[in-house]
Each structure stands twice: as structure tokens, then as C-alpha cells.
Amino acid sequence: MLNQNASAPAPVFVPPVFLNTCTTAKAPNSAAARPKKFPEPSHALKNQSSFSDILYSDTRKRAVAFIRSIRKARNGDRSAPILFRDARRAFRDLVTAKKQLRSKKKELPQNRQLDYPIVRLSAGEETSFPSEIVRFYDRRIKDARDRGWSDILFLKERKIQQLKSLKELTEALIEDQRHSGLYDLRIEVEARRWALDKLMFEACCTVRLDSRRDCNEAASFILFMARIDQASKLACACAINPYQLAAISRRLARRLASSRS
């Protein structure tokens, strides 16, 4: 018996393992305290370009091209007759572009003449900007969170759906108006108006009246501006900036006063 016990292997001591009762007990409570996650729109969906942003970007590129070509044709000549001539031409180009736009709209049905895509938010609210959709639903989600977790999931899904609808409507409107030629004419009108504003500023606020001929040109240009203002009241062709009219009038008055003295 002693020999058998001596030949038997020595027992291995295994330390006991104690469960962390603190962490296991707190696990359900921490999971319950964790806020519930809801679907959120992607960054690209929330920051999508609105129709106005796309139209503004395309208009700005064409207007810059117009102004550069006009200034290049001057060959460095910034005399009063040249500035007044360019402003008159810019006004005529704007009137022509507006006539073409009106005639194009007459050819198209009413549902293809939309100015902007529209998403209806509620019974009395609609928008064409993604930021307004986000703000609208964020306010409603905040009110729902104050009341409890009743309809937040519906509002989150509705916000995503409205943003997707606006993106689809914007792409469809641009594609349709480009196909019909309306989009290009809209850009043409806005770019011509932008170029006219720049050239009118140069003609009224930066022109130099060095001779009597320049003064006669300035007086004729003031009369031209008065006719434009009257035409804008009748046919909405162009609105005259009163500060520019006052600037060219003061320049003419000072030049005539200095020549008399």
C-alpha cells in the first residue's frame, strides 16, 4: 500500500475562479441605460446640393466667362464711351435672352416649367432645400423625445425618405430642363443679368469723364438708365440701382462744375 501511494502522481492545485458579480449585475442596467439607436441619414444625403446651389454655380461660371470676354475685347481701353457701350450691349443681350426664355416656356406644358423641386413637409410647409428638411424634422424629433419614445423612429425614417425624394426630384428636374433647353436659357438669363450688374457698376462708379465728349456720353447714358427703369416697371426687363444712377450723376455734375470754373 505504501509503495502504491508513493508511485501515484502528486495532486495539482487548481485555484478557484470567482465570477465578478459586480460586472454581471450591472450589465443589464447599463444596457437599459444606453440610449436607443435610430437610423440617421448619411452625410452625403444631408449635405446634398440644392437646385439653387447648382443653378448658382453654373450661372456664375457663365457670367465670369461673359465678363472676361468683354474685358478682353476692350484691349485695355477703359474710356467712358467704351464702358457705356458695353453696358448698353449687356442690357440688349439680357432682353434678348429673356425673350428667348419666355418663348421657350410657351412651348412647354405647365408641369415642365417648374422653377424649383418642391417637397411637402406638412399641410402648410414645403421646401426645396435639404437643410430645411433636416431642421423641420429635428424640431419634431426633439418634441417627440420630450414626450417619450413614441414616434421617433417614424420621424427619423420620414426625414431620410424626404431627403431621398428631394435628391431624386432635383436630378429629374435638371435632366428634364436640360433636355428641353429650358435650363440653359435660365442660366443664360441669370448670367446676362449678372454681367449687366458688373458692367453697370463699372460705367457708373469707375468711369472717368476727361472731356466734354465724355460728359455728353454720360448724359446720354443717364437718359438710357431712365428708359431702362421705365421698361423694368412695364416688362420687368431690368431694375436700376439708384445708387449707381446717383453716382454717375454726381460725377457728371462735378465734372461740369470744374470745367466752368
PDB file of C-alpha atoms in Angstrom:
ATOM      1  CA  MET A   1       0.000   0.000   0.000  1.00  0.00           C
ATOM      2  CA  LEU A   2       2.779   2.422   0.827  1.00  0.00           C
ATOM      3  CA  ASN A   3       4.543   1.680  -2.430  1.00  0.00           C
ATOM      4  CA  GLN A   4       1.375   2.220  -4.460  1.00  0.00           C
ATOM      5  CA  ASN A   5       0.712   5.590  -2.786  1.00  0.00           C
ATOM      6  CA  ALA A   6       4.282   6.649  -3.350  1.00  0.00           C
ATOM      7  CA  SER A   7       4.116   5.883  -7.059  1.00  0.00           C
ATOM      8  CA  ALA A   8       0.852   7.855  -7.527  1.00  0.00           C
ATOM      9  CA  PRO A   9       1.332  11.388  -9.007  1.00  0.00           C
ATOM     10  CA  ALA A  10       1.069  14.343  -6.682  1.00  0.00           C
ATOM     11  CA  PRO A  11      -2.237  16.219  -6.899  1.00  0.00           C
ATOM     12  CA  VAL A  12      -2.197  19.518  -8.846  1.00  0.00           C
ATOM     13  CA  PHE A  13      -3.635  22.508  -7.049  1.00  0.00           C
ATOM     14  CA  VAL A  14      -6.095  24.468  -9.150  1.00  0.00           C
ATOM     15  CA  PRO A  15      -7.037  27.866  -7.714  1.00  0.00           C
ATOM     16  CA  PRO A  16     -10.741  28.608  -7.647  1.00  0.00           C
ATOM     17  CA  VAL A  17     -12.175  31.106 -10.186  1.00  0.00           C
ATOM     18  CA  PHE A  18     -14.603  33.646  -8.776  1.00  0.00           C
ATOM     19  CA  LEU A  19     -17.157  35.332 -11.036  1.00  0.00           C
ATOM     20  CA  ASN A  20     -17.230  39.107 -10.970  1.00  0.00           C
ATOM     21  CA  THR A  21     -20.670  39.575  -9.617  1.00  0.00           C
ATOM     22  CA  CYS A  22     -20.384  43.331  -9.810  1.00  0.00           C
ATOM     23  CA  THR A  23     -19.956  43.482 -13.618  1.00  0.00           C
ATOM     24  CA  THR A  24     -22.520  40.802 -14.310  1.00  0.00           C
ATOM     25  CA  ALA A  25     -25.035  42.521 -12.132  1.00  0.00           C
ATOM     26  CA  LYS A  26     -24.507  45.890 -13.771  1.00  0.00           C
ATOM     27  CA  ALA A  27     -24.638  44.608 -17.359  1.00  0.00           C
ATOM     28  CA  PRO A  28     -28.436  44.627 -17.692  1.00  0.00           C
ATOM     29  CA  ASN A  29     -28.674  48.056 -16.082  1.00  0.00           C
ATOM     30  CA  SER A  30     -26.037  49.583 -18.396  1.00  0.00           C
ATOM     31  CA  ALA A  31     -27.765  48.112 -21.449  1.00  0.00           C
ATOM     32  CA  ALA A  32     -31.053  49.553 -20.313  1.00  0.00           C
ATOM     33  CA  ALA A  33     -29.447  52.944 -19.677  1.00  0.00           C
ATOM     34  CA  ARG A  34     -27.876  53.018 -23.147  1.00  0.00           C
ATOM     35  CA  PRO A  35     -29.971  55.267 -25.464  1.00  0.00           C
ATOM     36  CA  LYS A  36     -31.830  53.552 -28.237  1.00  0.00           C
ATOM     37  CA  LYS A  37     -30.276  53.964 -31.698  1.00  0.00           C
ATOM     38  CA  PHE A  38     -32.340  55.145 -34.644  1.00  0.00           C
ATOM     39  CA  PRO A  39     -31.453  55.353 -38.358  1.00  0.00           C
ATOM     40  CA  GLU A  40     -29.723  58.557 -39.445  1.00  0.00           C
ATOM     41  CA  PRO A  41     -29.316  59.986 -42.965  1.00  0.00           C
ATOM     42  CA  SER A  42     -25.852  59.752 -44.436  1.00  0.00           C
ATOM     43  CA  HIS A  43     -23.544  62.754 -44.630  1.00  0.00           C
ATOM     44  CA  ALA A  44     -23.874  62.895 -48.416  1.00  0.00           C
ATOM     45  CA  LEU A  45     -27.654  62.832 -48.178  1.00  0.00           C
ATOM     46  CA  LYS A  46     -27.834  65.630 -45.610  1.00  0.00           C
ATOM     47  CA  ASN A  47     -25.300  67.803 -47.448  1.00  0.00           C
ATOM     48  CA  GLN A  48     -26.614  67.285 -50.967  1.00  0.00           C
ATOM     49  CA  SER A  49     -26.547  70.300 -53.283  1.00  0.00           C
ATOM     50  CA  SER A  50     -29.868  72.023 -53.691  1.00  0.00           C
ATOM     51  CA  PHE A  51     -31.233  73.087 -57.062  1.00  0.00           C
ATOM     52  CA  SER A  52     -30.441  76.716 -56.228  1.00  0.00           C
ATOM     53  CA  ASP A  53     -26.809  75.865 -55.451  1.00  0.00           C
ATOM     54  CA  ILE A  54     -26.381  74.004 -58.747  1.00  0.00           C
ATOM     55  CA  LEU A  55     -28.058  76.782 -60.728  1.00  0.00           C
ATOM     56  CA  TYR A  56     -25.950  79.431 -58.984  1.00  0.00           C
ATOM     57  CA  SER A  57     -22.712  77.548 -59.674  1.00  0.00           C
ATOM     58  CA  ASP A  58     -23.482  77.134 -63.385  1.00  0.00           C
ATOM     59  CA  THR A  59     -24.651  80.744 -63.669  1.00  0.00           C
ATOM     60  CA  ARG A  60     -21.522  82.093 -62.021  1.00  0.00           C
ATOM     61  CA  LYS A  61     -19.246  80.180 -64.403  1.00  0.00           C
ATOM     62  CA  ARG A  62     -21.031  81.540 -67.464  1.00  0.00           C
ATOM     63  CA  ALA A  63     -21.215  85.089 -66.118  1.00  0.00           C
ATOM     64  CA  VAL A  64     -17.481  85.095 -65.395  1.00  0.00           C
ATOM     65  CA  ALA A  65     -16.870  83.906 -68.963  1.00  0.00           C
ATOM     66  CA  PHE A  66     -19.049  86.732 -70.337  1.00  0.00           C
ATOM     67  CA  ILE A  67     -17.272  89.417 -68.323  1.00  0.00           C
ATOM     68  CA  ARG A  68     -13.825  88.122 -69.215  1.00  0.00           C
ATOM     69  CA  SER A  69     -14.609  88.088 -72.928  1.00  0.00           C
ATOM     70  CA  ILE A  70     -15.973  91.652 -72.786  1.00  0.00           C
ATOM     71  CA  ARG A  71     -12.963  92.979 -70.920  1.00  0.00           C
ATOM     72  CA  LYS A  72     -10.598  91.159 -73.260  1.00  0.00           C
ATOM     73  CA  ALA A  73     -12.270  92.774 -76.287  1.00  0.00           C
ATOM     74  CA  ARG A  74     -11.557  96.233 -74.839  1.00  0.00           C
ATOM     75  CA  ASN A  75      -7.772  95.769 -75.237  1.00  0.00           C
ATOM     76  CA  GLY A  76      -7.177  97.781 -72.079  1.00  0.00           C
ATOM     77  CA  ASP A  77      -9.359 100.714 -73.167  1.00  0.00           C
ATOM     78  CA  ARG A  78     -11.439 101.900 -70.182  1.00  0.00           C
ATOM     79  CA  SER A  79     -12.631 105.205 -71.598  1.00  0.00           C
ATOM     80  CA  ALA A  80     -16.152 106.422 -70.945  1.00  0.00           C
ATOM     81  CA  PRO A  81     -17.557 105.618 -74.434  1.00  0.00           C
ATOM     82  CA  ILE A  82     -16.298 102.025 -74.190  1.00  0.00           C
ATOM     83  CA  LEU A  83     -17.763 101.429 -70.723  1.00  0.00           C
ATOM     84  CA  PHE A  84     -21.122 102.927 -71.707  1.00  0.00           C
ATOM     85  CA  ARG A  85     -21.171 100.906 -74.929  1.00  0.00           C
ATOM     86  CA  ASP A  86     -20.538  97.618 -73.111  1.00  0.00           C
ATOM     87  CA  ALA A  87     -23.298  98.348 -70.596  1.00  0.00           C
ATOM     88  CA  ARG A  88     -25.793  99.058 -73.372  1.00  0.00           C
ATOM     89  CA  ARG A  89     -24.855  95.853 -75.176  1.00  0.00           C
ATOM     90  CA  ALA A  90     -25.215  93.860 -71.947  1.00  0.00           C
ATOM     91  CA  PHE A  91     -28.736  95.228 -71.489  1.00  0.00           C
ATOM     92  CA  ARG A  92     -29.719  94.307 -75.061  1.00  0.00           C
ATOM     93  CA  ASP A  93     -28.293  90.805 -74.571  1.00  0.00           C
ATOM     94  CA  LEU A  94     -30.322  90.426 -71.385  1.00  0.00           C
ATOM     95  CA  VAL A  95     -33.542  91.493 -73.105  1.00  0.00           C
ATOM     96  CA  THR A  96     -32.886  89.026 -75.936  1.00  0.00           C
ATOM     97  CA  ALA A  97     -32.223  86.188 -73.505  1.00  0.00           C
ATOM     98  CA  LYS A  98     -35.414  86.937 -71.561  1.00  0.00           C
ATOM     99  CA  LYS A  99     -37.461  86.888 -74.771  1.00  0.00           C
ATOM    100  CA  GLN A 100     -35.990  83.508 -75.696  1.00  0.00           C
ATOM    101  CA  LEU A 101     -36.795  82.168 -72.235  1.00  0.00           C
ATOM    102  CA  ARG A 102     -40.409  83.353 -72.435  1.00  0.00           C
ATOM    103  CA  SER A 103     -40.879  81.822 -75.870  1.00  0.00           C
ATOM    104  CA  LYS A 104     -39.400  78.520 -74.687  1.00  0.00           C
ATOM    105  CA  LYS A 105     -41.771  78.429 -71.709  1.00  0.00           C
ATOM    106  CA  LYS A 106     -44.726  78.900 -74.043  1.00  0.00           C
ATOM    107  CA  GLU A 107     -43.698  75.772 -75.918  1.00  0.00           C
ATOM    108  CA  LEU A 108     -43.602  73.608 -72.793  1.00  0.00           C
ATOM    109  CA  PRO A 109     -46.516  72.367 -70.669  1.00  0.00           C
ATOM    110  CA  GLN A 110     -47.035  73.823 -67.216  1.00  0.00           C
ATOM    111  CA  ASN A 111     -45.603  70.813 -65.364  1.00  0.00           C
ATOM    112  CA  ARG A 112     -42.260  71.223 -67.183  1.00  0.00           C
ATOM    113  CA  GLN A 113     -41.803  74.882 -66.221  1.00  0.00           C
ATOM    114  CA  LEU A 114     -41.095  74.358 -62.521  1.00  0.00           C
ATOM    115  CA  ASP A 115     -38.636  76.813 -61.032  1.00  0.00           C
ATOM    116  CA  TYR A 116     -37.525  74.513 -58.205  1.00  0.00           C
ATOM    117  CA  PRO A 117     -38.248  70.983 -56.957  1.00  0.00           C
ATOM    118  CA  ILE A 118     -40.717  71.023 -54.085  1.00  0.00           C
ATOM    119  CA  VAL A 119     -41.006  68.624 -51.141  1.00  0.00           C
ATOM    120  CA  ARG A 120     -44.075  68.988 -48.944  1.00  0.00           C
ATOM    121  CA  LEU A 121     -43.228  68.852 -45.247  1.00  0.00           C
ATOM    122  CA  SER A 122     -46.657  69.371 -43.758  1.00  0.00           C
ATOM    123  CA  ALA A 123     -50.032  70.827 -44.695  1.00  0.00           C
ATOM    124  CA  GLY A 124     -48.705  74.389 -44.913  1.00  0.00           C
ATOM    125  CA  GLU A 125     -44.941  73.950 -45.350  1.00  0.00           C
ATOM    126  CA  GLU A 126     -42.856  72.977 -48.362  1.00  0.00           C
ATOM    127  CA  THR A 127     -39.229  73.450 -49.316  1.00  0.00           C
ATOM    128  CA  SER A 128     -36.562  72.750 -51.915  1.00  0.00           C
ATOM    129  CA  PHE A 129     -33.548  72.838 -49.544  1.00  0.00           C
ATOM    130  CA  PRO A 130     -32.178  69.799 -47.664  1.00  0.00           C
ATOM    131  CA  SER A 131     -31.154  71.909 -44.677  1.00  0.00           C
ATOM    132  CA  GLU A 132     -34.762  72.962 -44.117  1.00  0.00           C
ATOM    133  CA  ILE A 133     -35.894  69.332 -44.200  1.00  0.00           C
ATOM    134  CA  VAL A 134     -33.309  68.440 -41.550  1.00  0.00           C
ATOM    135  CA  ARG A 135     -34.295  71.374 -39.325  1.00  0.00           C
ATOM    136  CA  PHE A 136     -38.008  70.635 -39.673  1.00  0.00           C
ATOM    137  CA  TYR A 137     -37.716  67.006 -38.619  1.00  0.00           C
ATOM    138  CA  ASP A 138     -35.122  67.716 -35.936  1.00  0.00           C
ATOM    139  CA  ARG A 139     -37.609  70.051 -34.256  1.00  0.00           C
ATOM    140  CA  ARG A 140     -40.340  67.418 -34.410  1.00  0.00           C
ATOM    141  CA  ILE A 141     -37.978  64.718 -33.118  1.00  0.00           C
ATOM    142  CA  LYS A 142     -36.998  66.939 -30.196  1.00  0.00           C
ATOM    143  CA  ASP A 143     -40.666  67.448 -29.327  1.00  0.00           C
ATOM    144  CA  ALA A 144     -41.293  63.689 -29.574  1.00  0.00           C
ATOM    145  CA  ARG A 145     -38.291  62.959 -27.344  1.00  0.00           C
ATOM    146  CA  ASP A 146     -39.669  65.310 -24.715  1.00  0.00           C
ATOM    147  CA  ARG A 147     -42.935  63.356 -24.763  1.00  0.00           C
ATOM    148  CA  GLY A 148     -41.255  59.913 -24.802  1.00  0.00           C
ATOM    149  CA  TRP A 149     -40.049  57.348 -27.395  1.00  0.00           C
ATOM    150  CA  SER A 150     -43.369  57.089 -29.189  1.00  0.00           C
ATOM    151  CA  ASP A 151     -42.878  58.119 -32.849  1.00  0.00           C
ATOM    152  CA  ILE A 152     -39.182  58.995 -33.146  1.00  0.00           C
ATOM    153  CA  LEU A 153     -38.449  56.016 -35.388  1.00  0.00           C
ATOM    154  CA  PHE A 154     -41.173  57.113 -37.809  1.00  0.00           C
ATOM    155  CA  LEU A 155     -39.846  60.687 -37.886  1.00  0.00           C
ATOM    156  CA  LYS A 156     -36.271  59.525 -38.495  1.00  0.00           C
ATOM    157  CA  GLU A 157     -37.343  57.298 -41.372  1.00  0.00           C
ATOM    158  CA  ARG A 158     -39.545  60.076 -42.731  1.00  0.00           C
ATOM    159  CA  LYS A 159     -36.607  62.514 -42.719  1.00  0.00           C
ATOM    160  CA  ILE A 160     -34.456  60.081 -44.688  1.00  0.00           C
ATOM    161  CA  GLN A 161     -37.281  59.466 -47.143  1.00  0.00           C
ATOM    162  CA  GLN A 162     -37.842  63.196 -47.708  1.00  0.00           C
ATOM    163  CA  LEU A 163     -34.135  63.806 -48.306  1.00  0.00           C
ATOM    164  CA  LYS A 164     -34.042  60.981 -50.844  1.00  0.00           C
ATOM    165  CA  SER A 165     -37.152  62.341 -52.552  1.00  0.00           C
ATOM    166  CA  LEU A 166     -35.608  65.812 -52.820  1.00  0.00           C
ATOM    167  CA  LYS A 167     -32.428  64.384 -54.352  1.00  0.00           C
ATOM    168  CA  GLU A 168     -34.416  62.413 -56.924  1.00  0.00           C
ATOM    169  CA  LEU A 169     -36.646  65.386 -57.770  1.00  0.00           C
ATOM    170  CA  THR A 170     -33.654  67.698 -58.192  1.00  0.00           C
ATOM    171  CA  GLU A 171     -31.863  65.295 -60.539  1.00  0.00           C
ATOM    172  CA  ALA A 172     -35.044  64.672 -62.540  1.00  0.00           C
ATOM    173  CA  LEU A 173     -35.818  68.408 -62.881  1.00  0.00           C
ATOM    174  CA  ILE A 174     -32.311  69.270 -64.055  1.00  0.00           C
ATOM    175  CA  GLU A 175     -32.270  66.396 -66.537  1.00  0.00           C
ATOM    176  CA  ASP A 176     -35.684  67.333 -67.945  1.00  0.00           C
ATOM    177  CA  GLN A 177     -34.888  71.045 -68.290  1.00  0.00           C
ATOM    178  CA  ARG A 178     -31.543  70.306 -69.889  1.00  0.00           C
ATOM    179  CA  HIS A 179     -33.258  68.036 -72.390  1.00  0.00           C
ATOM    180  CA  SER A 180     -35.851  70.703 -73.248  1.00  0.00           C
ATOM    181  CA  GLY A 181     -33.296  73.560 -73.332  1.00  0.00           C
ATOM    182  CA  LEU A 182     -35.007  75.468 -70.536  1.00  0.00           C
ATOM    183  CA  TYR A 183     -32.150  75.006 -68.077  1.00  0.00           C
ATOM    184  CA  ASP A 184     -29.600  76.518 -70.457  1.00  0.00           C
ATOM    185  CA  LEU A 185     -31.827  79.535 -71.099  1.00  0.00           C
ATOM    186  CA  ARG A 186     -32.352  80.062 -67.376  1.00  0.00           C
ATOM    187  CA  ILE A 187     -28.588  80.101 -66.895  1.00  0.00           C
ATOM    188  CA  GLU A 188     -28.228  82.453 -69.862  1.00  0.00           C
ATOM    189  CA  VAL A 189     -30.690  84.972 -68.411  1.00  0.00           C
ATOM    190  CA  GLU A 190     -29.161  84.935 -64.936  1.00  0.00           C
ATOM    191  CA  ALA A 191     -25.617  85.159 -66.308  1.00  0.00           C
ATOM    192  CA  ARG A 192     -26.556  88.098 -68.565  1.00  0.00           C
ATOM    193  CA  ARG A 193     -28.158  89.847 -65.592  1.00  0.00           C
ATOM    194  CA  TRP A 194     -25.041  89.246 -63.517  1.00  0.00           C
ATOM    195  CA  ALA A 195     -22.811  90.609 -66.284  1.00  0.00           C
ATOM    196  CA  LEU A 196     -25.066  93.648 -66.670  1.00  0.00           C
ATOM    197  CA  ASP A 197     -24.775  94.433 -62.958  1.00  0.00           C
ATOM    198  CA  LYS A 198     -20.979  94.299 -63.149  1.00  0.00           C
ATOM    199  CA  LEU A 199     -20.790  96.457 -66.278  1.00  0.00           C
ATOM    200  CA  MET A 200     -23.289  98.967 -64.907  1.00  0.00           C
ATOM    201  CA  PHE A 201     -21.155  99.313 -61.795  1.00  0.00           C
ATOM    202  CA  GLU A 202     -18.077  99.989 -63.918  1.00  0.00           C
ATOM    203  CA  ALA A 203     -19.921 102.508 -66.101  1.00  0.00           C
ATOM    204  CA  CYS A 204     -21.417 104.408 -63.163  1.00  0.00           C
ATOM    205  CA  CYS A 205     -18.884 104.159 -60.348  1.00  0.00           C
ATOM    206  CA  THR A 206     -15.454 103.839 -62.016  1.00  0.00           C
ATOM    207  CA  VAL A 207     -15.799 105.840 -65.253  1.00  0.00           C
ATOM    208  CA  ARG A 208     -13.581 108.860 -65.845  1.00  0.00           C
ATOM    209  CA  LEU A 209     -15.071 111.894 -67.585  1.00  0.00           C
ATOM    210  CA  ASP A 210     -11.987 113.501 -69.118  1.00  0.00           C
ATOM    211  CA  SER A 211     -13.549 115.507 -71.945  1.00  0.00           C
ATOM    212  CA  ARG A 212     -16.741 117.223 -72.993  1.00  0.00           C
ATOM    213  CA  ARG A 213     -17.488 114.264 -75.238  1.00  0.00           C
ATOM    214  CA  ASP A 214     -17.329 112.015 -72.179  1.00  0.00           C
ATOM    215  CA  CYS A 215     -19.805 114.301 -70.420  1.00  0.00           C
ATOM    216  CA  ASN A 216     -22.195 114.086 -73.364  1.00  0.00           C
ATOM    217  CA  GLU A 217     -21.862 110.298 -73.285  1.00  0.00           C
ATOM    218  CA  ALA A 218     -22.586 110.288 -69.534  1.00  0.00           C
ATOM    219  CA  ALA A 219     -25.711 112.437 -70.003  1.00  0.00           C
ATOM    220  CA  SER A 220     -26.925 110.130 -72.751  1.00  0.00           C
ATOM    221  CA  PHE A 221     -26.238 107.134 -70.541  1.00  0.00           C
ATOM    222  CA  ILE A 222     -28.275 108.633 -67.679  1.00  0.00           C
ATOM    223  CA  LEU A 223     -31.184 109.000 -70.087  1.00  0.00           C
ATOM    224  CA  PHE A 224     -30.644 105.412 -71.145  1.00  0.00           C
ATOM    225  CA  MET A 225     -30.800 104.291 -67.498  1.00  0.00           C
ATOM    226  CA  ALA A 226     -34.059 106.179 -67.027  1.00  0.00           C
ATOM    227  CA  ARG A 227     -35.547 104.335 -70.012  1.00  0.00           C
ATOM    228  CA  ILE A 228     -34.351 101.021 -68.577  1.00  0.00           C
ATOM    229  CA  ASP A 229     -36.038 101.807 -65.286  1.00  0.00           C
ATOM    230  CA  GLN A 230     -39.287 102.589 -67.059  1.00  0.00           C
ATOM    231  CA  ALA A 231     -39.007  99.372 -69.085  1.00  0.00           C
ATOM    232  CA  SER A 232     -38.404  97.376 -65.904  1.00  0.00           C
ATOM    233  CA  LYS A 233     -41.683  98.685 -64.483  1.00  0.00           C
ATOM    234  CA  LEU A 234     -43.556  97.681 -67.629  1.00  0.00           C
ATOM    235  CA  ALA A 235     -41.918  94.451 -68.798  1.00  0.00           C
ATOM    236  CA  CYS A 236     -39.670  93.504 -65.828  1.00  0.00           C
ATOM    237  CA  ALA A 237     -36.605  93.727 -68.059  1.00  0.00           C
ATOM    238  CA  CYS A 238     -34.109  95.114 -65.547  1.00  0.00           C
ATOM    239  CA  ALA A 239     -34.146  97.057 -62.299  1.00  0.00           C
ATOM    240  CA  ILE A 240     -31.861 100.069 -61.998  1.00  0.00           C
ATOM    241  CA  ASN A 241     -29.744 100.520 -58.898  1.00  0.00           C
ATOM    242  CA  PRO A 242     -30.500 104.040 -57.617  1.00  0.00           C
ATOM    243  CA  TYR A 243     -27.054 104.328 -56.021  1.00  0.00           C
ATOM    244  CA  GLN A 244     -25.385 103.743 -59.386  1.00  0.00           C
ATOM    245  CA  LEU A 245     -27.605 106.352 -61.005  1.00  0.00           C
ATOM    246  CA  ALA A 246     -26.724 108.800 -58.237  1.00  0.00           C
ATOM    247  CA  ALA A 247     -23.010 108.020 -58.635  1.00  0.00           C
ATOM    248  CA  ILE A 248     -22.881 108.772 -62.368  1.00  0.00           C
ATOM    249  CA  SER A 249     -24.993 111.903 -61.837  1.00  0.00           C
ATOM    250  CA  ARG A 250     -22.581 113.229 -59.181  1.00  0.00           C
ATOM    251  CA  ARG A 251     -19.592 112.501 -61.407  1.00  0.00           C
ATOM    252  CA  LEU A 252     -21.187 114.407 -64.273  1.00  0.00           C
ATOM    253  CA  ALA A 253     -22.163 117.337 -62.047  1.00  0.00           C
ATOM    254  CA  ARG A 254     -18.661 117.643 -60.556  1.00  0.00           C
ATOM    255  CA  ARG A 255     -17.049 117.467 -63.996  1.00  0.00           C
ATOM    256  CA  LEU A 256     -19.318 120.165 -65.412  1.00  0.00           C
ATOM    257  CA  ALA A 257     -18.764 122.365 -62.358  1.00  0.00           C
ATOM    258  CA  SER A 258     -14.968 122.038 -62.640  1.00  0.00           C
ATOM    259  CA  SER A 259     -14.994 122.855 -66.352  1.00  0.00           C
ATOM    260  CA  ARG A 260     -16.983 126.052 -65.746  1.00  0.00           C
ATOM    261  CA  SER A 261     -14.617 127.254 -63.078  1.00  0.00           C
TER     262      SER A 261
END
